[in-house]
Coordinates of C-alpha atoms in Angstrom, one line a residue:
M59 CA -83.9 -84.1 143.1
T60 CA -86.7 -82.4 145.1
L61 CA -85.7 -79.6 147.5
T62 CA -87.3 -77.0 149.6
I63 CA -85.9 -73.4 149.4
D64 CA -84.8 -72.1 152.8
R65 CA -83.9 -68.5 151.9
L66 CA -82.4 -66.3 149.3
S67 CA -78.7 -65.5 149.1
L68 CA -77.3 -62.0 148.8
H69 CA -77.4 -62.6 145.0
A70 CA -81.1 -63.5 145.2
D71 CA -80.5 -67.2 144.4
G72 CA -82.6 -69.7 146.3
V73 CA -80.6 -71.6 148.9
A74 CA -81.5 -75.2 149.8
H75 CA -79.9 -78.2 151.6
G76 CA -79.0 -81.0 149.2
P77 CA -77.6 -84.5 149.8
E78 CA -74.1 -83.2 149.3
G79 CA -74.4 -79.7 150.9
T80 CA -75.8 -76.3 149.9
V81 CA -77.6 -76.0 146.6
H82 CA -78.3 -72.7 144.8
V83 CA -81.4 -72.5 142.7
A84 CA -82.3 -69.8 140.2
M85 CA -85.5 -67.9 140.1
V86 CA -87.2 -69.3 143.2
L87 CA -88.6 -68.0 146.5
P88 CA -88.3 -69.1 150.1
G89 CA -90.6 -72.0 151.1
E90 CA -91.0 -73.3 147.5
E91 CA -90.6 -77.0 146.8
V92 CA -88.7 -77.5 143.5
E93 CA -87.1 -80.2 141.5
G94 CA -84.3 -80.2 139.0
E95 CA -80.9 -81.6 138.1
I96 CA -78.0 -80.5 140.3
E97 CA -74.9 -79.5 138.4
A98 CA -71.9 -78.1 140.3
G99 CA -74.1 -77.3 143.3
R100 CA -76.7 -75.4 141.3
I101 CA -80.1 -76.0 139.7
A102 CA -80.3 -73.6 136.8
A103 CA -83.7 -74.5 135.5
P104 CA -85.9 -75.7 138.4
R105 CA -89.5 -77.0 138.1
I106 CA -91.7 -75.4 140.7
L107 CA -93.7 -78.0 142.5
T108 CA -95.2 -75.9 145.3
P109 CA -95.2 -72.2 144.4
S110 CA -95.0 -69.4 147.0
A111 CA -97.9 -67.1 147.6
D112 CA -95.5 -64.3 146.7
R113 CA -94.8 -65.7 143.2
V114 CA -96.0 -63.6 140.3
K115 CA -95.7 -63.8 136.6
P116 CA -92.6 -61.9 135.5
P117 CA -93.7 -58.9 133.5
C118 CA -90.8 -58.9 131.0
P119 CA -90.6 -61.4 128.2
H120 CA -86.8 -61.3 128.4
Y121 CA -86.6 -62.3 132.1
C122 CA -85.6 -65.9 131.8
A123 CA -82.6 -65.1 129.5
C124 CA -81.5 -61.5 130.6
G125 CA -79.3 -61.1 133.6
G126 CA -80.4 -57.5 134.3
C127 CA -83.2 -58.6 136.7
V128 CA -83.3 -61.5 139.1
L129 CA -86.4 -61.0 141.2
Q130 CA -89.3 -60.3 138.7
H131 CA -90.9 -63.6 139.9
G132 CA -91.5 -62.1 143.4
S133 CA -94.3 -59.7 144.4
D134 CA -93.4 -56.1 145.0
S135 CA -94.1 -56.5 148.8
F136 CA -91.9 -59.6 148.9
V137 CA -89.0 -57.9 147.1
A138 CA -89.2 -54.8 149.4
G139 CA -89.3 -57.0 152.5
W140 CA -86.4 -59.1 151.3
K141 CA -84.2 -56.0 150.6
A142 CA -85.0 -54.7 154.1
S143 CA -84.1 -58.1 155.6
V144 CA -80.8 -58.0 153.8
V145 CA -79.9 -54.8 155.6
L146 CA -81.2 -56.0 159.0
N147 CA -79.5 -59.4 158.7
A148 CA -76.1 -57.7 157.9
L149 CA -76.5 -55.6 161.0
A150 CA -77.5 -58.5 163.1
Q151 CA -74.3 -60.3 162.1
R152 CA -72.5 -57.5 163.8
G153 CA -74.8 -57.6 166.9
I154 CA -76.8 -54.6 165.9
E155 CA -80.6 -54.4 166.3
A156 CA -82.4 -51.9 164.0
T157 CA -85.7 -51.1 162.3
V158 CA -86.1 -50.1 158.7
V159 CA -88.5 -47.2 158.7
R160 CA -89.5 -47.6 155.1
V161 CA -88.5 -48.9 151.7
E162 CA -88.5 -46.5 148.8
T163 CA -88.8 -48.4 145.5
S164 CA -88.4 -46.7 142.2
P165 CA -91.1 -47.4 139.6
E166 CA -90.8 -49.4 136.4
F167 CA -89.2 -47.6 133.4
S168 CA -87.3 -45.2 135.7
R169 CA -83.6 -46.1 135.3
R170 CA -82.0 -43.0 133.8
R171 CA -78.5 -44.5 133.9
A172 CA -77.5 -47.9 132.6
T173 CA -74.6 -49.7 130.9
L174 CA -75.4 -51.9 127.8
A175 CA -72.9 -54.0 125.9
G176 CA -72.3 -54.0 122.2
R177 CA -70.6 -56.8 120.1
R178 CA -70.1 -57.4 116.4
T179 CA -71.4 -60.7 115.1
K180 CA -71.2 -62.5 111.7
K181 CA -74.7 -61.1 110.9
G182 CA -74.2 -57.6 112.1
T183 CA -74.3 -56.3 115.7
L184 CA -75.8 -57.3 119.1
V185 CA -76.6 -54.8 121.8
G186 CA -78.1 -55.6 125.2
F187 CA -77.5 -56.9 128.7
H188 CA -75.5 -60.0 129.6
A189 CA -77.5 -63.2 130.2
R190 CA -77.6 -64.5 133.7
A191 CA -74.1 -65.9 134.7
S192 CA -73.0 -65.8 131.0
D193 CA -71.1 -63.7 128.5
T194 CA -74.0 -64.1 126.1
L195 CA -75.7 -60.8 125.1
V196 CA -79.5 -60.6 125.2
E197 CA -81.4 -57.9 123.3
V198 CA -84.0 -56.2 125.5
P199 CA -86.6 -54.3 123.4
G200 CA -89.3 -53.0 125.7
C201 CA -87.1 -53.4 128.8
R202 CA -89.2 -52.6 131.8
I203 CA -86.5 -50.9 133.9
L204 CA -85.0 -48.4 131.5
R205 CA -86.4 -45.0 130.7
P206 CA -87.8 -44.9 127.2
E207 CA -85.4 -42.2 126.2
L208 CA -82.5 -44.6 126.8
L209 CA -84.1 -47.5 124.9
A210 CA -84.7 -45.1 121.9
K211 CA -80.9 -44.8 121.5
V212 CA -80.3 -48.5 121.0
P213 CA -80.1 -48.0 117.2
A214 CA -77.3 -45.5 117.9
L215 CA -75.5 -48.1 120.0
Q216 CA -75.8 -50.7 117.2
E217 CA -74.3 -48.3 114.7
A218 CA -71.5 -47.3 117.1
T219 CA -70.8 -51.0 117.6
A220 CA -70.5 -51.6 113.8
L221 CA -68.2 -48.6 113.5
G222 CA -65.9 -49.1 116.5
A223 CA -66.0 -52.7 117.9
S224 CA -63.3 -55.2 117.1
R225 CA -64.4 -58.7 116.0
K226 CA -63.6 -60.2 119.3
G227 CA -64.0 -57.3 121.7
E228 CA -67.0 -55.8 123.4
I229 CA -67.9 -52.2 124.0
A230 CA -69.5 -51.0 127.2
F231 CA -72.0 -48.1 126.6
A232 CA -72.8 -46.0 129.6
L233 CA -76.1 -44.2 128.9
T234 CA -77.2 -41.3 131.0
L235 CA -80.4 -39.2 130.6
S236 CA -79.5 -35.5 131.2
E237 CA -81.6 -32.4 131.1
A238 CA -80.4 -32.0 127.5
G239 CA -81.1 -35.5 126.4
V240 CA -79.2 -38.8 126.3
E241 CA -75.4 -38.9 126.6
I242 CA -73.3 -42.0 125.8
A243 CA -69.8 -42.8 127.2
A244 CA -68.2 -45.7 125.3
K245 CA -65.4 -47.9 126.7
G246 CA -63.6 -50.8 125.1
G247 CA -63.8 -49.8 121.4
K248 CA -61.2 -49.4 118.7
D249 CA -58.5 -46.7 119.1
M250 CA -59.6 -43.4 117.8
D251 CA -58.5 -42.2 114.3
P252 CA -59.7 -39.4 112.1
A253 CA -62.2 -41.5 110.2
L254 CA -63.8 -43.0 113.3
F255 CA -64.0 -39.6 114.9
E256 CA -65.8 -38.1 111.9
A257 CA -68.2 -41.1 111.7
L258 CA -69.0 -40.9 115.4
A259 CA -69.5 -37.2 115.3
D260 CA -72.0 -37.7 112.5
L261 CA -73.7 -40.4 114.5
A262 CA -74.1 -38.1 117.5
S263 CA -75.8 -35.5 115.3
R264 CA -78.1 -37.9 113.5
H265 CA -79.2 -39.6 116.7
D266 CA -79.5 -36.2 118.6
L267 CA -77.2 -37.1 121.4
A268 CA -76.4 -34.5 124.0
R269 CA -72.8 -35.8 124.3
L270 CA -70.8 -38.7 123.0
S271 CA -67.4 -39.8 124.4
W272 CA -65.2 -42.6 123.2
G273 CA -62.7 -43.8 125.7
D274 CA -61.2 -40.7 127.2
E275 CA -62.0 -38.5 124.3
T276 CA -65.2 -36.3 123.9
V277 CA -66.3 -36.7 120.3
A278 CA -69.4 -34.5 120.5
A279 CA -70.8 -32.1 123.1
R280 CA -73.8 -30.7 121.3
R281 CA -75.6 -29.5 124.4
P282 CA -74.5 -29.3 128.1
A283 CA -75.4 -32.7 129.6
Q284 CA -76.7 -31.1 132.8
Q285 CA -78.1 -32.6 135.9
V286 CA -80.2 -30.7 138.5
F287 CA -79.0 -30.9 142.1
G288 CA -81.3 -28.6 144.2
R289 CA -81.0 -25.1 142.8
A290 CA -77.8 -25.9 140.8
R291 CA -77.3 -27.2 137.3
V292 CA -74.2 -29.4 137.0
T293 CA -72.5 -30.8 133.9
P294 CA -70.7 -33.9 135.1
P295 CA -67.7 -35.4 133.3
P296 CA -68.7 -38.1 130.7
G297 CA -69.8 -41.3 132.3
A298 CA -69.6 -39.8 135.9
F299 CA -71.6 -41.4 138.7
L300 CA -75.2 -40.4 139.0
Q301 CA -78.0 -41.9 141.2
A302 CA -79.7 -44.5 139.0
T303 CA -83.2 -43.0 139.2
A304 CA -84.6 -39.5 139.8
E305 CA -87.0 -41.0 142.4
G306 CA -84.2 -42.8 144.2
E307 CA -82.1 -39.6 144.3
A308 CA -85.1 -37.6 145.6
A309 CA -85.6 -40.2 148.4
L310 CA -81.9 -40.1 149.4
V311 CA -81.6 -36.3 149.2
G312 CA -84.8 -35.8 151.2
F313 CA -83.5 -38.2 153.9
V314 CA -80.1 -36.5 154.1
R315 CA -81.5 -33.0 154.3
Q316 CA -83.9 -34.0 157.1
A317 CA -81.2 -35.9 158.9
V318 CA -78.7 -33.0 158.7
G319 CA -81.4 -30.7 160.2
R320 CA -80.2 -27.2 161.2
A321 CA -76.5 -28.0 161.0
A322 CA -74.7 -24.8 159.9
R323 CA -71.5 -26.5 158.7
V324 CA -71.6 -29.8 156.9
A325 CA -68.9 -32.0 155.3
D326 CA -69.9 -34.1 152.3
L327 CA -67.5 -37.0 151.9
F328 CA -67.3 -38.9 148.6
A329 CA -69.2 -35.9 147.3
G330 CA -69.1 -36.7 143.6
C331 CA -70.6 -33.9 141.5
G332 CA -72.7 -32.5 144.4
T333 CA -75.8 -34.7 144.6
F334 CA -76.0 -33.9 148.4
A335 CA -73.6 -31.0 148.7
L336 CA -75.6 -28.6 146.5
P337 CA -79.0 -29.2 148.0
L338 CA -77.5 -28.9 151.5
A339 CA -76.0 -25.6 150.5
E340 CA -79.4 -24.0 150.5
T341 CA -79.3 -24.0 154.3
A342 CA -75.7 -24.8 155.4
E343 CA -72.1 -24.1 154.4
V344 CA -70.7 -27.2 152.9
H345 CA -67.2 -28.6 152.4
A346 CA -67.2 -31.3 149.6
V347 CA -64.5 -33.9 149.5
E348 CA -64.0 -36.2 146.5
G349 CA -61.1 -38.1 145.0
E350 CA -61.9 -37.1 141.3
A351 CA -60.9 -33.5 140.6
A352 CA -63.1 -33.4 137.5
M353 CA -66.2 -34.1 139.5
L354 CA -65.3 -31.4 142.0
A355 CA -64.7 -28.9 139.1
A356 CA -68.2 -29.7 137.8
L357 CA -69.7 -29.2 141.3
D358 CA -67.8 -25.9 141.7
R359 CA -69.1 -24.5 138.4
G360 CA -72.7 -25.5 139.3
W361 CA -72.4 -23.8 142.6
R362 CA -71.0 -20.6 141.2
E363 CA -73.7 -20.3 138.6
A364 CA -76.6 -21.1 141.0
Q365 CA -78.5 -18.5 143.0
G366 CA -79.2 -18.4 146.7
L367 CA -76.7 -21.0 147.9
K368 CA -74.4 -20.7 150.9
R369 CA -70.6 -21.1 150.5
V370 CA -69.4 -24.5 149.1
T371 CA -65.7 -25.3 149.4
H372 CA -64.2 -28.4 147.9
E373 CA -61.1 -30.6 148.2
A374 CA -59.7 -33.3 146.0
R375 CA -58.6 -36.0 148.4
D376 CA -58.3 -39.8 148.4
L377 CA -60.4 -40.6 151.5
F378 CA -59.2 -44.2 151.5
R379 CA -55.5 -43.3 151.9
R380 CA -55.9 -39.9 153.5
P381 CA -59.2 -39.6 155.4
L382 CA -60.2 -36.5 157.2
L383 CA -58.6 -36.5 160.7
P384 CA -60.5 -35.8 164.0
D385 CA -59.4 -32.2 164.2
E386 CA -60.7 -31.6 160.7
I387 CA -63.9 -33.4 161.4
D388 CA -64.6 -31.5 164.6
R389 CA -65.0 -28.3 162.6
F390 CA -68.4 -29.5 161.3
D391 CA -71.8 -29.8 162.9
A392 CA -72.7 -32.8 160.7
V393 CA -71.0 -35.1 158.2
V394 CA -72.6 -36.8 155.2
I395 CA -70.7 -39.8 153.8
D396 CA -71.6 -41.8 150.6
P397 CA -68.7 -44.3 150.0
P398 CA -68.5 -46.9 147.2
R399 CA -69.2 -50.6 147.9
A400 CA -66.0 -51.1 149.8
G401 CA -67.3 -48.8 152.5
A402 CA -65.1 -46.2 154.3
E403 CA -63.3 -48.1 157.0
A404 CA -60.4 -45.7 157.4
Q405 CA -62.6 -42.6 157.4
I406 CA -65.1 -44.2 159.8
G407 CA -62.2 -44.9 162.2
E408 CA -61.3 -41.2 162.2
I409 CA -64.9 -40.2 162.7
A410 CA -65.2 -42.6 165.6
A411 CA -62.1 -40.9 167.1
S412 CA -63.5 -37.4 166.6
R413 CA -66.1 -35.4 168.7
L414 CA -68.6 -35.3 165.8
G415 CA -72.2 -35.5 167.0
R416 CA -74.1 -36.3 163.8
L417 CA -73.3 -38.5 160.8
V418 CA -75.5 -39.3 157.9
H419 CA -74.4 -42.5 156.1
V420 CA -75.5 -43.5 152.6
S421 CA -74.4 -46.9 151.5
C422 CA -74.8 -49.3 148.5
N423 CA -73.5 -52.3 150.4
P424 CA -75.2 -53.5 153.6
V425 CA -72.3 -55.7 154.6
T426 CA -69.6 -52.9 154.7
F427 CA -72.2 -50.6 156.1
A428 CA -72.8 -53.0 159.0
R429 CA -69.0 -53.2 159.6
D430 CA -68.8 -49.4 159.7
A431 CA -71.9 -49.1 161.9
R432 CA -70.4 -51.4 164.5
R433 CA -67.3 -49.2 164.7
L434 CA -69.6 -46.1 165.2
L435 CA -71.7 -47.7 167.9
D436 CA -68.6 -48.8 169.7
A437 CA -67.5 -45.2 169.7
G438 CA -70.7 -43.9 171.4
F439 CA -73.0 -43.3 168.4
S440 CA -76.5 -44.6 168.2
L441 CA -78.4 -45.6 165.0
E442 CA -81.4 -43.4 165.1
D443 CA -83.0 -43.7 161.6
L444 CA -82.7 -46.2 158.7
I445 CA -84.4 -46.4 155.3
V446 CA -83.9 -48.7 152.3
V447 CA -83.9 -47.2 148.8
D448 CA -84.4 -49.6 145.9
Q449 CA -83.3 -47.8 142.7
F450 CA -82.3 -51.1 141.1
R451 CA -85.8 -52.6 140.9
W452 CA -85.9 -56.5 140.6
S453 CA -82.1 -56.7 141.1
A454 CA -80.2 -58.0 144.2
H455 CA -78.7 -54.6 144.7
V456 CA -79.6 -52.8 148.0
E457 CA -79.1 -49.2 149.0
L458 CA -79.8 -47.5 152.3
A459 CA -79.4 -44.3 154.3
A460 CA -79.0 -44.0 158.1
R461 CA -78.6 -41.3 160.7
F462 CA -76.2 -41.7 163.6
E463 CA -76.2 -39.5 166.7
R464 CA -73.7 -39.2 169.5
R465 CA -74.6 -37.2 172.6

């Protein structure tokens, strides 16, 4: 069957019209003519008859098998433009016209946080990323997205898999590069016992890990696994959320600081460990609100040990079930919000009902962002500034930051 690709889906598959409806096609670009066998509405291995001018040779030898990247066959300019269009199209679906000022793309070999999977096999162990749309694991030596420091710890993951994986189970290893080196947070392994604890502690020492946790238990904390947020040094809980690249974090923090401007009192909602709150405290008093108390404890310790910061207060609060109310919001000159993929529908509703004049919205989901943006515009806000930040290079993942003003 010969088809012409009309567009890319939100998952970066090609979308074409087939004889029986929509067909999804892997690893193609808009405008390309392709042929292949359709199975269950999908062409998994298309032959490119007419390639796009934006098609390039994927730089990674694992690309066809590994599911970590889905857009290495597109030029950098195409990928950046497509990610901007995902945001603009989501807004357009809500009747919102906007302009993306710029797209900030993190370079190759820049991911400082990633999750790899480990599994025991008859011949030993297998550690890598999942294959595209499959439970198969693909080893990725020389991966072009990960920091070299993370790749260097794959032997430690292989050893930990041999020690602690069941024959049918799979361990998820969250690797994070800290100021003190690499830390590993493992989930899904065998239950801890004294022999496993001793073996894992020895592994952490031999592989020079800053910290190793297994399930909910910290096995080794050889050095503080610190992250730098502005003037503060913070030691997050094991496996805690961190922006995926240093370059992406710098782009987001820079945008947020500029958007907040001279605001003297700022609320940081879904604050995590202080990615935005602590840099903002250089010029403003900040109230950080986060659902995880352990993250707030790390933020507070970092603030207390830093020099030259204004007052930072914090509050453990589930903003989905108990959002800040208008009278609480009205105490602030600006609010920063960085919700998870579900967005912040309840909190946005309270912001819309408040008298707040400035909101800075960071989002990892253009669809829920557009929903929330519509609510804000209907309440009298205007969308004044919008950027796209691509920390997940060659993936379908899109992040953005926007400034809303109400006069």
